[in-house]
């Protein structure tokens, strides 16, 4: 291993810094930031510039506490759908609330009527970006005397917490059905249970309660990372899960059926390869796996990628190439979470060029953009 410091993976960023935040911050001074989201009249997609049209399907990120000028320009000019926040972006609640308000004010001049998607990973337990709820991990909830009731409480807590600083999307809950103690999902206590029915019940309760607090839920990581062993981390490298189609559908997809019935607004697809469904591409680059979600399970909401910079995609080219492949496979939102605004801009340019030269089908792209904008409109 090199002694040179390496940038954190998205999952590393999820886990880094949480204890300090939880121990040192409180809710004093919070206001209803969500009430200050700007509202404007509708602007159709065909009235947007190519970059604005492409930007409707890209989520940006940035390093440190202050969003860079180029990200604020992208927001102001309507070239992004929103922003994902990490621990390194958050000093305390009042600071991140101020950043959110600054972004909303910049967005007031954009030609898009719907609010920005302002998101983070607030799963509970070890994976939290904001201090406070949900304090319990999914594993804690699943092992409690009343898992469904605790799931409602954690979902409500997550929703209230994010809404309190003006965020409106949570990249949670995890619906992976873990297999053995200490495996990939279990080692960070991110799974409710080995029992798919229990995961379905808990996940649905979390989703309903959180969305009742006006924060959109994201069921992840379809079709499931539950079979992954402890060292099968898609952030770090390619992962192939040789689970049979019957097990995927009879175990791993069960919680997604329940989540869809509960009205989850987003589903995140995994970067693992599932040969039983598609031996050639990771799930989030696979029209076959996206079709499994859309056609077999009937999901009509927004699909979102996992981190575009993930090591699992090392054989799939640059940010530009990955963004085009994912969009062509049916992903509505491209998650550029490397904490680098340039990454999001590169994806926007790539999508714009691919639309212009016919690499991407314009009608299919606009259908995804309309799903994204419908989600944004539902959060106003």
PDB file of N, CA and C in Angstrom, residues 180-240:
ATOM      1  N   UNK A 180     -24.243 -13.100   6.095  1.00  0.00           N
ATOM      2  CA  UNK A 180     -23.454 -13.610   7.228  1.00  0.00           C
ATOM      3  C   UNK A 180     -22.917 -12.458   8.058  1.00  0.00           C
ATOM      4  N   UNK A 181     -22.732 -12.712   9.346  1.00  0.00           N
ATOM      5  CA  UNK A 181     -22.195 -11.680  10.238  1.00  0.00           C
ATOM      6  C   UNK A 181     -20.846 -11.190   9.737  1.00  0.00           C
ATOM      7  N   UNK A 182     -20.707  -9.856   9.685  1.00  0.00           N
ATOM      8  CA  UNK A 182     -19.442  -9.259   9.280  1.00  0.00           C
ATOM      9  C   UNK A 182     -19.252  -9.144   7.789  1.00  0.00           C
ATOM     10  N   UNK A 183     -20.260  -9.498   6.990  1.00  0.00           N
ATOM     11  CA  UNK A 183     -20.106  -9.356   5.549  1.00  0.00           C
ATOM     12  C   UNK A 183     -20.183  -7.881   5.157  1.00  0.00           C
ATOM     13  N   UNK A 184     -20.135  -7.606   3.872  1.00  0.00           N
ATOM     14  CA  UNK A 184     -20.008  -6.221   3.416  1.00  0.00           C
ATOM     15  C   UNK A 184     -21.068  -5.299   4.011  1.00  0.00           C
ATOM     16  N   UNK A 185     -22.318  -5.709   3.971  1.00  0.00           N
ATOM     17  CA  UNK A 185     -23.391  -4.856   4.466  1.00  0.00           C
ATOM     18  C   UNK A 185     -23.477  -4.871   5.980  1.00  0.00           C
ATOM     19  N   UNK A 186     -23.257  -6.028   6.576  1.00  0.00           N
ATOM     20  CA  UNK A 186     -23.414  -6.154   8.021  1.00  0.00           C
ATOM     21  C   UNK A 186     -22.296  -5.471   8.800  1.00  0.00           C
ATOM     22  N   UNK A 187     -21.096  -5.396   8.226  1.00  0.00           N
ATOM     23  CA  UNK A 187     -19.967  -4.880   9.016  1.00  0.00           C
ATOM     24  C   UNK A 187     -20.159  -3.424   9.428  1.00  0.00           C
ATOM     25  N   UNK A 188     -20.959  -2.685   8.681  1.00  0.00           N
ATOM     26  CA  UNK A 188     -21.270  -1.309   9.066  1.00  0.00           C
ATOM     27  C   UNK A 188     -22.693  -1.170   9.587  1.00  0.00           C
ATOM     28  N   UNK A 189     -23.314  -2.305   9.897  1.00  0.00           N
ATOM     29  CA  UNK A 189     -24.656  -2.348  10.499  1.00  0.00           C
ATOM     30  C   UNK A 189     -25.686  -1.652   9.615  1.00  0.00           C
ATOM     31  N   UNK A 190     -25.561  -1.858   8.294  1.00  0.00           N
ATOM     32  CA  UNK A 190     -26.429  -1.157   7.344  1.00  0.00           C
ATOM     33  C   UNK A 190     -27.622  -2.001   6.899  1.00  0.00           C
ATOM     34  N   UNK A 191     -27.731  -3.218   7.363  1.00  0.00           N
ATOM     35  CA  UNK A 191     -28.844  -4.081   6.973  1.00  0.00           C
ATOM     36  C   UNK A 191     -29.757  -4.336   8.159  1.00  0.00           C
ATOM     37  N   UNK A 192     -31.050  -4.329   7.902  1.00  0.00           N
ATOM     38  CA  UNK A 192     -32.011  -4.594   8.959  1.00  0.00           C
ATOM     39  C   UNK A 192     -32.007  -6.054   9.391  1.00  0.00           C
ATOM     40  N   UNK A 193     -31.765  -6.957   8.431  1.00  0.00           N
ATOM     41  CA  UNK A 193     -31.981  -8.373   8.760  1.00  0.00           C
ATOM     42  C   UNK A 193     -31.477  -9.281   7.642  1.00  0.00           C
ATOM     43  N   UNK A 194     -31.340 -10.571   7.982  1.00  0.00           N
ATOM     44  CA  UNK A 194     -31.140 -11.622   6.981  1.00  0.00           C
ATOM     45  C   UNK A 194     -32.461 -12.047   6.338  1.00  0.00           C
ATOM     46  N   UNK A 195     -33.556 -11.651   6.943  1.00  0.00           N
ATOM     47  CA  UNK A 195     -34.894 -12.044   6.502  1.00  0.00           C
ATOM     48  C   UNK A 195     -35.438 -10.984   5.550  1.00  0.00           C
ATOM     49  N   UNK A 196     -35.691 -11.321   4.282  1.00  0.00           N
ATOM     50  CA  UNK A 196     -36.156 -10.298   3.343  1.00  0.00           C
ATOM     51  C   UNK A 196     -37.485  -9.673   3.740  1.00  0.00           C
ATOM     52  N   UNK A 197     -38.350 -10.445   4.379  1.00  0.00           N
ATOM     53  CA  UNK A 197     -39.631  -9.887   4.804  1.00  0.00           C
ATOM     54  C   UNK A 197     -39.433  -8.826   5.885  1.00  0.00           C
ATOM     55  N   UNK A 198     -38.491  -9.083   6.798  1.00  0.00           N
ATOM     56  CA  UNK A 198     -38.202  -8.099   7.846  1.00  0.00           C
ATOM     57  C   UNK A 198     -37.599  -6.836   7.250  1.00  0.00           C
ATOM     58  N   UNK A 199     -36.683  -6.983   6.286  1.00  0.00           N
ATOM     59  CA  UNK A 199     -36.101  -5.817   5.617  1.00  0.00           C
ATOM     60  C   UNK A 199     -37.195  -5.039   4.893  1.00  0.00           C
ATOM     61  N   UNK A 200     -38.108  -5.754   4.244  1.00  0.00           N
ATOM     62  CA  UNK A 200     -39.206  -5.103   3.534  1.00  0.00           C
ATOM     63  C   UNK A 200     -40.071  -4.281   4.487  1.00  0.00           C
ATOM     64  N   UNK A 201     -40.395  -4.854   5.628  1.00  0.00           N
ATOM     65  CA  UNK A 201     -41.245  -4.162   6.596  1.00  0.00           C
ATOM     66  C   UNK A 201     -40.547  -2.924   7.148  1.00  0.00           C
ATOM     67  N   UNK A 202     -39.289  -3.088   7.560  1.00  0.00           N
ATOM     68  CA  UNK A 202     -38.554  -1.965   8.141  1.00  0.00           C
ATOM     69  C   UNK A 202     -38.291  -0.873   7.109  1.00  0.00           C
ATOM     70  N   UNK A 203     -37.845  -1.277   5.931  1.00  0.00           N
ATOM     71  CA  UNK A 203     -37.543  -0.295   4.906  1.00  0.00           C
ATOM     72  C   UNK A 203     -38.762   0.504   4.503  1.00  0.00           C
ATOM     73  N   UNK A 204     -39.897  -0.162   4.361  1.00  0.00           N
ATOM     74  CA  UNK A 204     -41.124   0.530   3.974  1.00  0.00           C
ATOM     75  C   UNK A 204     -41.581   1.502   5.044  1.00  0.00           C
ATOM     76  N   UNK A 205     -41.441   1.103   6.301  1.00  0.00           N
ATOM     77  CA  UNK A 205     -41.830   1.995   7.393  1.00  0.00           C
ATOM     78  C   UNK A 205     -40.945   3.230   7.430  1.00  0.00           C
ATOM     79  N   UNK A 206     -39.637   3.041   7.221  1.00  0.00           N
ATOM     80  CA  UNK A 206     -38.698   4.165   7.173  1.00  0.00           C
ATOM     81  C   UNK A 206     -39.074   5.108   6.038  1.00  0.00           C
ATOM     82  N   UNK A 207     -39.309   4.550   4.856  1.00  0.00           N
ATOM     83  CA  UNK A 207     -39.638   5.348   3.673  1.00  0.00           C
ATOM     84  C   UNK A 207     -40.892   6.181   3.905  1.00  0.00           C
ATOM     85  N   UNK A 208     -41.940   5.543   4.379  1.00  0.00           N
ATOM     86  CA  UNK A 208     -43.207   6.252   4.578  1.00  0.00           C
ATOM     87  C   UNK A 208     -43.060   7.387   5.572  1.00  0.00           C
ATOM     88  N   UNK A 209     -42.408   7.110   6.700  1.00  0.00           N
ATOM     89  CA  UNK A 209     -42.255   8.132   7.734  1.00  0.00           C
ATOM     90  C   UNK A 209     -41.371   9.279   7.260  1.00  0.00           C
ATOM     91  N   UNK A 210     -40.301   8.961   6.564  1.00  0.00           N
ATOM     92  CA  UNK A 210     -39.402  10.018   6.087  1.00  0.00           C
ATOM     93  C   UNK A 210     -40.092  10.887   5.042  1.00  0.00           C
ATOM     94  N   UNK A 211     -40.796  10.253   4.114  1.00  0.00           N
ATOM     95  CA  UNK A 211     -41.445  11.046   3.075  1.00  0.00           C
ATOM     96  C   UNK A 211     -42.628  11.840   3.612  1.00  0.00           C
ATOM     97  N   UNK A 212     -43.204  11.402   4.728  1.00  0.00           N
ATOM     98  CA  UNK A 212     -44.214  12.212   5.403  1.00  0.00           C
ATOM     99  C   UNK A 212     -43.610  13.505   5.952  1.00  0.00           C
ATOM    100  N   UNK A 213     -42.282  13.499   6.148  1.00  0.00           N
ATOM    101  CA  UNK A 213     -41.571  14.697   6.598  1.00  0.00           C
ATOM    102  C   UNK A 213     -41.042  15.522   5.421  1.00  0.00           C
ATOM    103  N   UNK A 214     -41.509  15.205   4.215  1.00  0.00           N
ATOM    104  CA  UNK A 214     -41.181  15.959   2.996  1.00  0.00           C
ATOM    105  C   UNK A 214     -39.733  15.796   2.559  1.00  0.00           C
ATOM    106  N   UNK A 215     -39.135  14.657   2.879  1.00  0.00           N
ATOM    107  CA  UNK A 215     -37.794  14.319   2.408  1.00  0.00           C
ATOM    108  C   UNK A 215     -37.900  13.017   1.621  1.00  0.00           C
ATOM    109  N   UNK A 216     -37.478  13.061   0.355  1.00  0.00           N
ATOM    110  CA  UNK A 216     -37.596  11.897  -0.515  1.00  0.00           C
ATOM    111  C   UNK A 216     -36.656  10.788  -0.068  1.00  0.00           C
ATOM    112  N   UNK A 217     -37.142   9.554  -0.158  1.00  0.00           N
ATOM    113  CA  UNK A 217     -36.352   8.386   0.219  1.00  0.00           C
ATOM    114  C   UNK A 217     -35.737   7.735  -1.016  1.00  0.00           C
ATOM    115  N   UNK A 218     -34.604   7.074  -0.781  1.00  0.00           N
ATOM    116  CA  UNK A 218     -33.890   6.355  -1.838  1.00  0.00           C
ATOM    117  C   UNK A 218     -33.644   4.931  -1.372  1.00  0.00           C
ATOM    118  N   UNK A 219     -34.299   3.972  -1.993  1.00  0.00           N
ATOM    119  CA  UNK A 219     -34.062   2.563  -1.675  1.00  0.00           C
ATOM    120  C   UNK A 219     -32.799   2.104  -2.412  1.00  0.00           C
ATOM    121  N   UNK A 220     -31.883   1.455  -1.700  1.00  0.00           N
ATOM    122  CA  UNK A 220     -30.604   1.081  -2.320  1.00  0.00           C
ATOM    123  C   UNK A 220     -30.086  -0.228  -1.704  1.00  0.00           C
ATOM    124  N   UNK A 221     -29.269  -1.035  -2.439  1.00  0.00           N
ATOM    125  CA  UNK A 221     -28.634  -0.822  -3.742  1.00  0.00           C
ATOM    126  C   UNK A 221     -29.137  -1.914  -4.663  1.00  0.00           C
ATOM    127  N   UNK A 222     -30.107  -1.621  -5.523  1.00  0.00           N
ATOM    128  CA  UNK A 222     -30.787  -2.604  -6.357  1.00  0.00           C
ATOM    129  C   UNK A 222     -29.811  -3.281  -7.326  1.00  0.00           C
ATOM    130  N   UNK A 223     -29.950  -4.594  -7.543  1.00  0.00           N
ATOM    131  CA  UNK A 223     -30.926  -5.528  -6.953  1.00  0.00           C
ATOM    132  C   UNK A 223     -30.519  -6.081  -5.598  1.00  0.00           C
ATOM    133  N   UNK A 224     -29.417  -5.580  -5.033  1.00  0.00           N
ATOM    134  CA  UNK A 224     -29.038  -5.973  -3.685  1.00  0.00           C
ATOM    135  C   UNK A 224     -27.564  -6.298  -3.542  1.00  0.00           C
ATOM    136  N   UNK A 225     -26.938  -5.715  -2.514  1.00  0.00           N
ATOM    137  CA  UNK A 225     -25.550  -6.030  -2.186  1.00  0.00           C
ATOM    138  C   UNK A 225     -25.458  -6.980  -1.002  1.00  0.00           C
ATOM    139  N   UNK A 226     -26.593  -7.538  -0.594  1.00  0.00           N
ATOM    140  CA  UNK A 226     -26.594  -8.467   0.533  1.00  0.00           C
ATOM    141  C   UNK A 226     -25.688  -9.668   0.368  1.00  0.00           C
ATOM    142  N   UNK A 227     -25.529 -10.226  -0.842  1.00  0.00           N
ATOM    143  CA  UNK A 227     -24.655 -11.394  -1.001  1.00  0.00           C
ATOM    144  C   UNK A 227     -23.165 -11.072  -0.969  1.00  0.00           C
ATOM    145  N   UNK A 228     -22.781  -9.797  -0.946  1.00  0.00           N
ATOM    146  CA  UNK A 228     -21.366  -9.434  -1.024  1.00  0.00           C
ATOM    147  C   UNK A 228     -20.618  -9.822   0.244  1.00  0.00           C
ATOM    148  N   UNK A 229     -19.440 -10.388   0.075  1.00  0.00           N
ATOM    149  CA  UNK A 229     -18.586 -10.719   1.216  1.00  0.00           C
ATOM    150  C   UNK A 229     -17.916  -9.457   1.744  1.00  0.00           C
ATOM    151  N   UNK A 230     -17.210  -9.574   2.853  1.00  0.00           N
ATOM    152  CA  UNK A 230     -16.653  -8.403   3.525  1.00  0.00           C
ATOM    153  C   UNK A 230     -15.719  -7.597   2.645  1.00  0.00           C
ATOM    154  N   UNK A 231     -15.008  -8.245   1.731  1.00  0.00           N
ATOM    155  CA  UNK A 231     -14.036  -7.529   0.911  1.00  0.00           C
ATOM    156  C   UNK A 231     -14.559  -7.191  -0.487  1.00  0.00           C
ATOM    157  N   UNK A 232     -15.851  -7.378  -0.727  1.00  0.00           N
ATOM    158  CA  UNK A 232     -16.430  -7.044  -2.028  1.00  0.00           C
ATOM    159  C   UNK A 232     -17.052  -5.650  -1.970  1.00  0.00           C
ATOM    160  N   UNK A 233     -16.203  -4.659  -2.161  1.00  0.00           N
ATOM    161  CA  UNK A 233     -16.584  -3.252  -2.028  1.00  0.00           C
ATOM    162  C   UNK A 233     -16.543  -2.592  -3.397  1.00  0.00           C
ATOM    163  N   UNK A 234     -17.680  -2.212  -3.923  1.00  0.00           N
ATOM    164  CA  UNK A 234     -17.724  -1.620  -5.258  1.00  0.00           C
ATOM    165  C   UNK A 234     -17.064  -0.251  -5.320  1.00  0.00           C
ATOM    166  N   UNK A 235     -16.877   0.406  -4.186  1.00  0.00           N
ATOM    167  CA  UNK A 235     -16.130   1.667  -4.192  1.00  0.00           C
ATOM    168  C   UNK A 235     -14.680   1.442  -4.596  1.00  0.00           C
ATOM    169  N   UNK A 236     -14.160   0.276  -4.268  1.00  0.00           N
ATOM    170  CA  UNK A 236     -12.727   0.029  -4.438  1.00  0.00           C
ATOM    171  C   UNK A 236     -12.378  -0.743  -5.707  1.00  0.00           C
ATOM    172  N   UNK A 237     -13.282  -1.541  -6.228  1.00  0.00           N
ATOM    173  CA  UNK A 237     -12.966  -2.330  -7.406  1.00  0.00           C
ATOM    174  C   UNK A 237     -14.164  -3.110  -7.899  1.00  0.00           C
ATOM    175  N   UNK A 238     -14.018  -3.790  -9.032  1.00  0.00           N
ATOM    176  CA  UNK A 238     -15.121  -4.566  -9.589  1.00  0.00           C
ATOM    177  C   UNK A 238     -15.594  -5.666  -8.639  1.00  0.00           C
ATOM    178  N   UNK A 239     -16.880  -5.883  -8.606  1.00  0.00           N
ATOM    179  CA  UNK A 239     -17.497  -6.920  -7.779  1.00  0.00           C
ATOM    180  C   UNK A 239     -18.482  -7.698  -8.640  1.00  0.00           C
ATOM    181  N   UNK A 240     -18.374  -9.009  -8.610  1.00  0.00           N
ATOM    182  CA  UNK A 240     -19.327  -9.883  -9.293  1.00  0.00           C
ATOM    183  C   UNK A 240     -20.031 -10.744  -8.253  1.00  0.00           C
TER     184      UNK A 240
END
